[in-house]
Short mmCIF file of C-alpha atoms in Angstrom, two decimals:
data_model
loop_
_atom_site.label_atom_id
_atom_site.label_comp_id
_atom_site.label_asym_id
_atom_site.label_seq_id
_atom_site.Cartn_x
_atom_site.Cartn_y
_atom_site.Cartn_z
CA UNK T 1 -13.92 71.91 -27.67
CA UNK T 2 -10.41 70.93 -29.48
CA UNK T 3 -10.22 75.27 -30.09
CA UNK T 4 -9.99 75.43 -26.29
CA UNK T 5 -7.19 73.06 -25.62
CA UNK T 6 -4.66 76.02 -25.27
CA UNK T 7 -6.52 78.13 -22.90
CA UNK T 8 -7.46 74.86 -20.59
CA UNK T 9 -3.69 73.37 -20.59
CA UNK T 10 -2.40 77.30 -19.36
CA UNK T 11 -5.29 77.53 -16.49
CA UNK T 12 -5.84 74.13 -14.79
CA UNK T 13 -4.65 73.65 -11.56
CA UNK T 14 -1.68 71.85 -11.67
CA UNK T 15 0.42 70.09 -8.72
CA UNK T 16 3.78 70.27 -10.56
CA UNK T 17 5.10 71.90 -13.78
CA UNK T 18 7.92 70.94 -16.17
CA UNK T 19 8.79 73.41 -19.06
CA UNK T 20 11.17 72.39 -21.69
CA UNK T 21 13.05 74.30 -24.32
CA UNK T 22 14.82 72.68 -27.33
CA UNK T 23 18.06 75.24 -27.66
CA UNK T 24 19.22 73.48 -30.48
CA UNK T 25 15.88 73.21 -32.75
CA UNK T 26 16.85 69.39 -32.71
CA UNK T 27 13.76 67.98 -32.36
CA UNK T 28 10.66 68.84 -34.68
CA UNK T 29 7.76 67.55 -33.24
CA UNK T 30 3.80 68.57 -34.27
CA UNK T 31 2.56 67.83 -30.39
CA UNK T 32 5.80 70.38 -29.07
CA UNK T 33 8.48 68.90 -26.52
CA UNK T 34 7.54 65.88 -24.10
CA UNK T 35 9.01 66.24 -20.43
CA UNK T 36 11.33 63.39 -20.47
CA UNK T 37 11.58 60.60 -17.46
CA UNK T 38 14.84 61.55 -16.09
CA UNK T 39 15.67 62.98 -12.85
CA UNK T 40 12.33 64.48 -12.12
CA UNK T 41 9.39 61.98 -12.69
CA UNK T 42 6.07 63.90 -13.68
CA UNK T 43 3.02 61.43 -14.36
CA UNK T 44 1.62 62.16 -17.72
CA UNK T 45 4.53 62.38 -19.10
CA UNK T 46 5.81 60.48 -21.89
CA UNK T 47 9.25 59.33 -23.24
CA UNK T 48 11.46 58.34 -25.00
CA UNK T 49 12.09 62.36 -25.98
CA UNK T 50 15.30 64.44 -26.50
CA UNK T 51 17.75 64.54 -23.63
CA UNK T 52 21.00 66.43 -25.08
CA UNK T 53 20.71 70.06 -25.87
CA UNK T 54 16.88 70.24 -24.09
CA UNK T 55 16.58 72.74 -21.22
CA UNK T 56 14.77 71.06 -18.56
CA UNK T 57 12.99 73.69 -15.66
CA UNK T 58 10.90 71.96 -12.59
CA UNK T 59 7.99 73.70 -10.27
CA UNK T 60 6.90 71.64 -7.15
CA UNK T 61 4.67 74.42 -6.49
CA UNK T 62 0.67 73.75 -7.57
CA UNK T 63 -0.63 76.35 -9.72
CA UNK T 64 -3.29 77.51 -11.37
CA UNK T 65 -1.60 79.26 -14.34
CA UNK T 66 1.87 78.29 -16.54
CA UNK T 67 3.62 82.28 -16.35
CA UNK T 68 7.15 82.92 -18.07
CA UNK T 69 9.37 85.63 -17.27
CA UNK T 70 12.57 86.34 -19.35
CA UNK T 71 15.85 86.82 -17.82
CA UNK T 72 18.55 89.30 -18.67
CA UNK T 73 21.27 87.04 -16.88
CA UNK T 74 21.35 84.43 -19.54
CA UNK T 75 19.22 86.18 -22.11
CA UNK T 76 16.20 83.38 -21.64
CA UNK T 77 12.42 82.61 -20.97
CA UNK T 78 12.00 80.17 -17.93
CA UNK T 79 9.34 78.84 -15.68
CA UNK T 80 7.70 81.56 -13.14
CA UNK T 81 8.38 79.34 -9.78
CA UNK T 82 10.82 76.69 -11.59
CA UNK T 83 13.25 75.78 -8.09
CA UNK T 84 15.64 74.15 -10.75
CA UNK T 85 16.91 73.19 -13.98
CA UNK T 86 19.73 71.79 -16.25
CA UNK T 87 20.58 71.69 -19.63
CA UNK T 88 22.84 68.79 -21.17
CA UNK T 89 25.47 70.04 -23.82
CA UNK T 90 26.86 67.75 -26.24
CA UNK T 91 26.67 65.45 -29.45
CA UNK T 92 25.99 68.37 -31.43
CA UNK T 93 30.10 68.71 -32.73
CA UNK T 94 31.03 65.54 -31.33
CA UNK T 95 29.86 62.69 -29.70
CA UNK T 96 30.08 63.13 -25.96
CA UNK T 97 28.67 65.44 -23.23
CA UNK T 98 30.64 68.74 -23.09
CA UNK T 99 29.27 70.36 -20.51
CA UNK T 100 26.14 70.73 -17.87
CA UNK T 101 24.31 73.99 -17.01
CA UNK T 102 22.20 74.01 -14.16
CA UNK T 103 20.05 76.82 -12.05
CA UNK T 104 18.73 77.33 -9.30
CA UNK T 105 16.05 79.66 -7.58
CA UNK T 106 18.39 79.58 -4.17
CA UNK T 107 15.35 82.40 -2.54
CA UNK T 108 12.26 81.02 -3.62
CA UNK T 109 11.47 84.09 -5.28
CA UNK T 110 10.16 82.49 -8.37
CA UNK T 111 13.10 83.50 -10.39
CA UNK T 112 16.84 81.51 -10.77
CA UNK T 113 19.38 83.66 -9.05
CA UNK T 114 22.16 81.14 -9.12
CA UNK T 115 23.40 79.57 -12.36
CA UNK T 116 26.45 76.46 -12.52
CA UNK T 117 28.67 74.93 -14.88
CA UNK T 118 30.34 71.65 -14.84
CA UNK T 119 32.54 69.70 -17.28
CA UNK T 120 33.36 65.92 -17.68
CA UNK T 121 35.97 65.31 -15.23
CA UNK T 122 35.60 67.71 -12.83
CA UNK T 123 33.88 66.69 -9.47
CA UNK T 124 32.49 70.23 -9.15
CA UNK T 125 31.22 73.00 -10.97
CA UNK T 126 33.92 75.00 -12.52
CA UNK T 127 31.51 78.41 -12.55
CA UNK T 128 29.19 79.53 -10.18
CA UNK T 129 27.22 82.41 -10.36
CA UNK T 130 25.21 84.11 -8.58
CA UNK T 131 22.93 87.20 -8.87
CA UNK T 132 21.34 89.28 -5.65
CA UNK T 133 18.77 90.90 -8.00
CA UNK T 134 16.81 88.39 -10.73
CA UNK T 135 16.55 90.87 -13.51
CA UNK T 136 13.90 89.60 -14.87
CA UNK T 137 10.02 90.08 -16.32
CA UNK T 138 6.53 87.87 -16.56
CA UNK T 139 6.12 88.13 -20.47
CA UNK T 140 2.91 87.34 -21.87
CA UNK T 141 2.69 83.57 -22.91
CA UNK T 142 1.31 83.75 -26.45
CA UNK T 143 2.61 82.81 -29.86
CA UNK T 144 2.67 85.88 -31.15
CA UNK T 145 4.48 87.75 -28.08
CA UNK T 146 7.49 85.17 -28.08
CA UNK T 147 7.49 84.57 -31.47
CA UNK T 148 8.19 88.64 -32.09
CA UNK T 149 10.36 89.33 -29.07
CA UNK T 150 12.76 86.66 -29.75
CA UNK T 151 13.28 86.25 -33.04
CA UNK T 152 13.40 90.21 -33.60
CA UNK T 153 14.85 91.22 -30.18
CA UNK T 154 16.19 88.36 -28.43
CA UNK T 155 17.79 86.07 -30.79
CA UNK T 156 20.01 89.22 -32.86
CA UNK T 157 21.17 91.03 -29.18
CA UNK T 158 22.89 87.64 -27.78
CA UNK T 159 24.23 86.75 -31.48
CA UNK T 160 25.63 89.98 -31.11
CA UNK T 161 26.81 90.26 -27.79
CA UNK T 162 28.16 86.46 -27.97
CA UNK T 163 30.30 87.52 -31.41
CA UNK T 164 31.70 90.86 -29.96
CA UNK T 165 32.67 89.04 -26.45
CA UNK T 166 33.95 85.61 -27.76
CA UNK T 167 36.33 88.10 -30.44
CA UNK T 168 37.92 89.92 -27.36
CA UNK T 169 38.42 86.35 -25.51
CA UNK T 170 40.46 84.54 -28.49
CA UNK T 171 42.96 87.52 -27.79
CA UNK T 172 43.49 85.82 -24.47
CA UNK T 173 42.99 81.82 -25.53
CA UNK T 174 42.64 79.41 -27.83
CA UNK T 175 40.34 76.48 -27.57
CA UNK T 176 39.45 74.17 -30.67
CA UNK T 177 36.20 72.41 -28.75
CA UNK T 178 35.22 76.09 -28.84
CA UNK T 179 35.91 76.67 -32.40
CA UNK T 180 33.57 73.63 -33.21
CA UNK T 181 31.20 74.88 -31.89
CA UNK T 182 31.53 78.77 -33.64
CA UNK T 183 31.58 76.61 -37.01
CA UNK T 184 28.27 74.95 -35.96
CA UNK T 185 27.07 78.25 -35.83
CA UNK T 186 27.99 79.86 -38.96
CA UNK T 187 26.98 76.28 -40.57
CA UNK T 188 23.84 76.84 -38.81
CA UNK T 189 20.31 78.16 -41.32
CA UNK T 190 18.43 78.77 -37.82
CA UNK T 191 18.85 81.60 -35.73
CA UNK T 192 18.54 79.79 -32.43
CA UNK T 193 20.90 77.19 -32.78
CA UNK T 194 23.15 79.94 -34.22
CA UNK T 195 22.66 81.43 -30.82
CA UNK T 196 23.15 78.22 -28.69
CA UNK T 197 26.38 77.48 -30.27
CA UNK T 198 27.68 80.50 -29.29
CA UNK T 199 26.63 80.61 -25.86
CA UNK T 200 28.66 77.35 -25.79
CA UNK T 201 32.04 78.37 -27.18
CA UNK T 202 31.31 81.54 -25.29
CA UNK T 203 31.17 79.69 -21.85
CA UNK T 204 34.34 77.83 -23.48
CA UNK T 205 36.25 80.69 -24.04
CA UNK T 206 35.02 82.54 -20.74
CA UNK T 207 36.91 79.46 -18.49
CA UNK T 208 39.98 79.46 -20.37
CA UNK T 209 40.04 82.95 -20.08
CA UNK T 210 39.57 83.64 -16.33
CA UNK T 211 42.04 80.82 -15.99
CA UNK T 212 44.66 82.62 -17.72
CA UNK T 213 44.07 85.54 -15.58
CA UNK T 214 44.46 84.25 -12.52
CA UNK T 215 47.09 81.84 -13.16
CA UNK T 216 49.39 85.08 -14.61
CA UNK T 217 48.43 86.97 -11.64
CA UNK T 218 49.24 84.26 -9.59
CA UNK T 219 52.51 83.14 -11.39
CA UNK T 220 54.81 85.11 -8.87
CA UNK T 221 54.56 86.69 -5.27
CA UNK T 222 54.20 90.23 -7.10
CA UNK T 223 54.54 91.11 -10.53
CA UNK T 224 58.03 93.03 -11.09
CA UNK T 225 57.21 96.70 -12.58
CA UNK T 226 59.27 98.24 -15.41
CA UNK T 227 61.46 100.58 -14.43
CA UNK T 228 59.67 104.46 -15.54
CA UNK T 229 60.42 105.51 -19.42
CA UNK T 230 63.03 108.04 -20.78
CA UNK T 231 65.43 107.21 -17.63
CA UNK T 232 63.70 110.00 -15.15
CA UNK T 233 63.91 109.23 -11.53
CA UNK T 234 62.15 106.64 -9.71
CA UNK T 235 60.20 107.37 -6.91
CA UNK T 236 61.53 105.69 -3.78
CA UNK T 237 58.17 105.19 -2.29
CA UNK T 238 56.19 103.65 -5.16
CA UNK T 239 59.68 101.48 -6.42
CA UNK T 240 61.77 101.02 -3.02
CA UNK T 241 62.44 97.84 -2.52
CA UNK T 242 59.78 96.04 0.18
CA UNK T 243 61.13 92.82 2.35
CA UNK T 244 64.32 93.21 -0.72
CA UNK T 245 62.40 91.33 -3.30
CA UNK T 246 58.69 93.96 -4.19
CA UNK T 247 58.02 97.34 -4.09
CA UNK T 248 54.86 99.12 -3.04
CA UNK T 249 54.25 99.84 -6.97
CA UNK T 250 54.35 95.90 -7.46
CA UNK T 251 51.87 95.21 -5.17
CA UNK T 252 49.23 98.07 -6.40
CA UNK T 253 49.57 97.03 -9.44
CA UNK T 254 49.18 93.36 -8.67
CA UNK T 255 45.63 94.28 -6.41
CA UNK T 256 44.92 96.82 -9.80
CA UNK T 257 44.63 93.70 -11.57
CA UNK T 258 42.79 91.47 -9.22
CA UNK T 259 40.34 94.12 -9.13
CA UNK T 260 39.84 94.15 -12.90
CA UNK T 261 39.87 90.26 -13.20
CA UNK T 262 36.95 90.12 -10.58
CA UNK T 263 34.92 92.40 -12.30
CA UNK T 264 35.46 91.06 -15.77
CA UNK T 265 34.26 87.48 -14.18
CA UNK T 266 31.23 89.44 -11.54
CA UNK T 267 29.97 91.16 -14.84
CA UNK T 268 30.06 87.89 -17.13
CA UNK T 269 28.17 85.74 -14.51
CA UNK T 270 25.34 88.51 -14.07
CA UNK T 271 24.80 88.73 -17.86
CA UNK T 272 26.61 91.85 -18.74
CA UNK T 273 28.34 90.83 -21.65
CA UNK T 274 29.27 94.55 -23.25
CA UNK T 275 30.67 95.15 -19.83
CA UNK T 276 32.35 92.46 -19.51
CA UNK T 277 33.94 92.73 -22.97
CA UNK T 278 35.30 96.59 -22.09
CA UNK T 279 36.42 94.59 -18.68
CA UNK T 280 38.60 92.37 -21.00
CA UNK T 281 39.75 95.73 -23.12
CA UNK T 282 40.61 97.56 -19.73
CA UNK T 283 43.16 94.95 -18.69
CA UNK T 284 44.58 94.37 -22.38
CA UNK T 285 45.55 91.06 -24.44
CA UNK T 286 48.12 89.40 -24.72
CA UNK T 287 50.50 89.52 -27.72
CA UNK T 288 49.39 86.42 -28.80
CA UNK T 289 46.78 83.89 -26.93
CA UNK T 290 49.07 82.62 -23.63
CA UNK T 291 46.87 79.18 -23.63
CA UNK T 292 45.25 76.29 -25.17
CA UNK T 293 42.22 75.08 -23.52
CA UNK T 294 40.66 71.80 -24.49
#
């Protein structure tokens, strides 16, 4: 009976699975998102469907059930067992691909532990992250459950956490592909694309950032340190002079700072976006932004 459909498509046993997830609310479809015939071929599939801006997750492992589990990495609902996925970003502000996010479940665990990020023109990824512990749940896979939980819960915390973050980053850069896509999102009536945008400018912002870092940490062979205020003393062993050119106090505050740059960038690949916001506040902007990124 047509009433049953649901309950048959999330029980039969399956060989593969595909799960899609339109992050842009792009596409408004009655029969929901088609798997699309690129890069993994599924049979029963259909296309021509959305390619930009459509999360794309792949299970070669048969089942008898389709699960979800939400991650707090990146703040999303994937496939229980997906081994992979990628997401194409672009023509949304312009009319080219602006970047690639991919995943991967590098233990086999059932859950993505490692998550890259390449740009045009790069031959490699220009972020990898990855996580020892997946953080992450089965939720229940109903319409009501996911309905509630992310437009209530979900949806408002990574608005939030995107706005505060991305805030505390323009202290460090500027980038205007970035700023296209923050005016996207405050042009935006839906919460979710709101949300996507974001994530965007915030991965934007995140790159020119932890470029900044290291290239001003990495501008000289140590960083010279002011001499101490109100003309007291120096001491000899933190400010003597080291091979005639550093002192000891040059190179622990050089390491101070490598230290504070690794966990701003360890805390924003793992997901923890308030952290890695009071990271940004621990090391202190710049008087003004010290770069333009693309």
């Amino acid at each position: 009976d047509w009433n049953h459909a649901l309950e048959v498509a999330l029980s039969y046993p399956a060989r593969e699975t595909g799960f899609s997830w339109d992050e842009a609310r792009g596409v408004h479809r009655w029969e929901g998102q088609f798997w699309i015939y690129e890069r993994r071929l599924m049979q029963n599939t259909g296309g021509p469907t959305m390619r930009w801006n459509m999360r794309r997750e792949y299970s070669a492992r048969p089942a008898r059930q389709r699960q979800l589990y939400y991650s707090d990495i990146d703040k999303r609902y994937h496939l229980y067992g997906a081994s992979e996925s990628w997401l194409e970003v672009g023509h949304l502000v312009d009319n080219r691909k602006d970047l690639e996010i991919r995943a991967f479940d590098s233990s086999h665990d059932g859950y993505f532990d490692t998550w890259e990020v390449f740009e045009p023109g790069h031959v490699g990824p220009v972020r990898v992250s990855r996580v020892f512990e997946p953080e992450a749940h089965v939720v229940p896979l109903t319409r009501n459950f996911l309905m509630n939980d992310y437009n209530q819960r979900v949806l408002p915390e990574a608005i939030a956490d995107d706005s505060l973050l991305i805030d505390e980053m323009k202290k460090f850069v500027a980038s205007p592909l970035a700023a296209l896509y923050e005016q996207a999102a405050v042009k935006s009536s839906m919460a979710e694309r709101r949300r996507y945008c974001l994530d965007v400018a915030r991965e934007f912002y995140f790159l020119g950032t932890r470029d900044a870092l290291y290239h001003e940490n990495a501008s000289g062979d140590y960083p010279s340190l002011p001499a101490e205020a109100g003309g007291r003393p120096m001491n000899p062993l933190i400010h003597g002079p080291i091979n005639g050119h550093y002192t000891l106090g040059d190179t622990l505050a050089y390491w101070k700072r490598v230290l504070q740059i690794q966990s701003f960038v360890n805390d924003y690949g793992a997901g923890r976006l308030k952290l890695a916001r009071a990271d940004l506040e621990q090391i202190g902007a710049p008087a003004s932004p010290s770069s333009v990124i693309p």
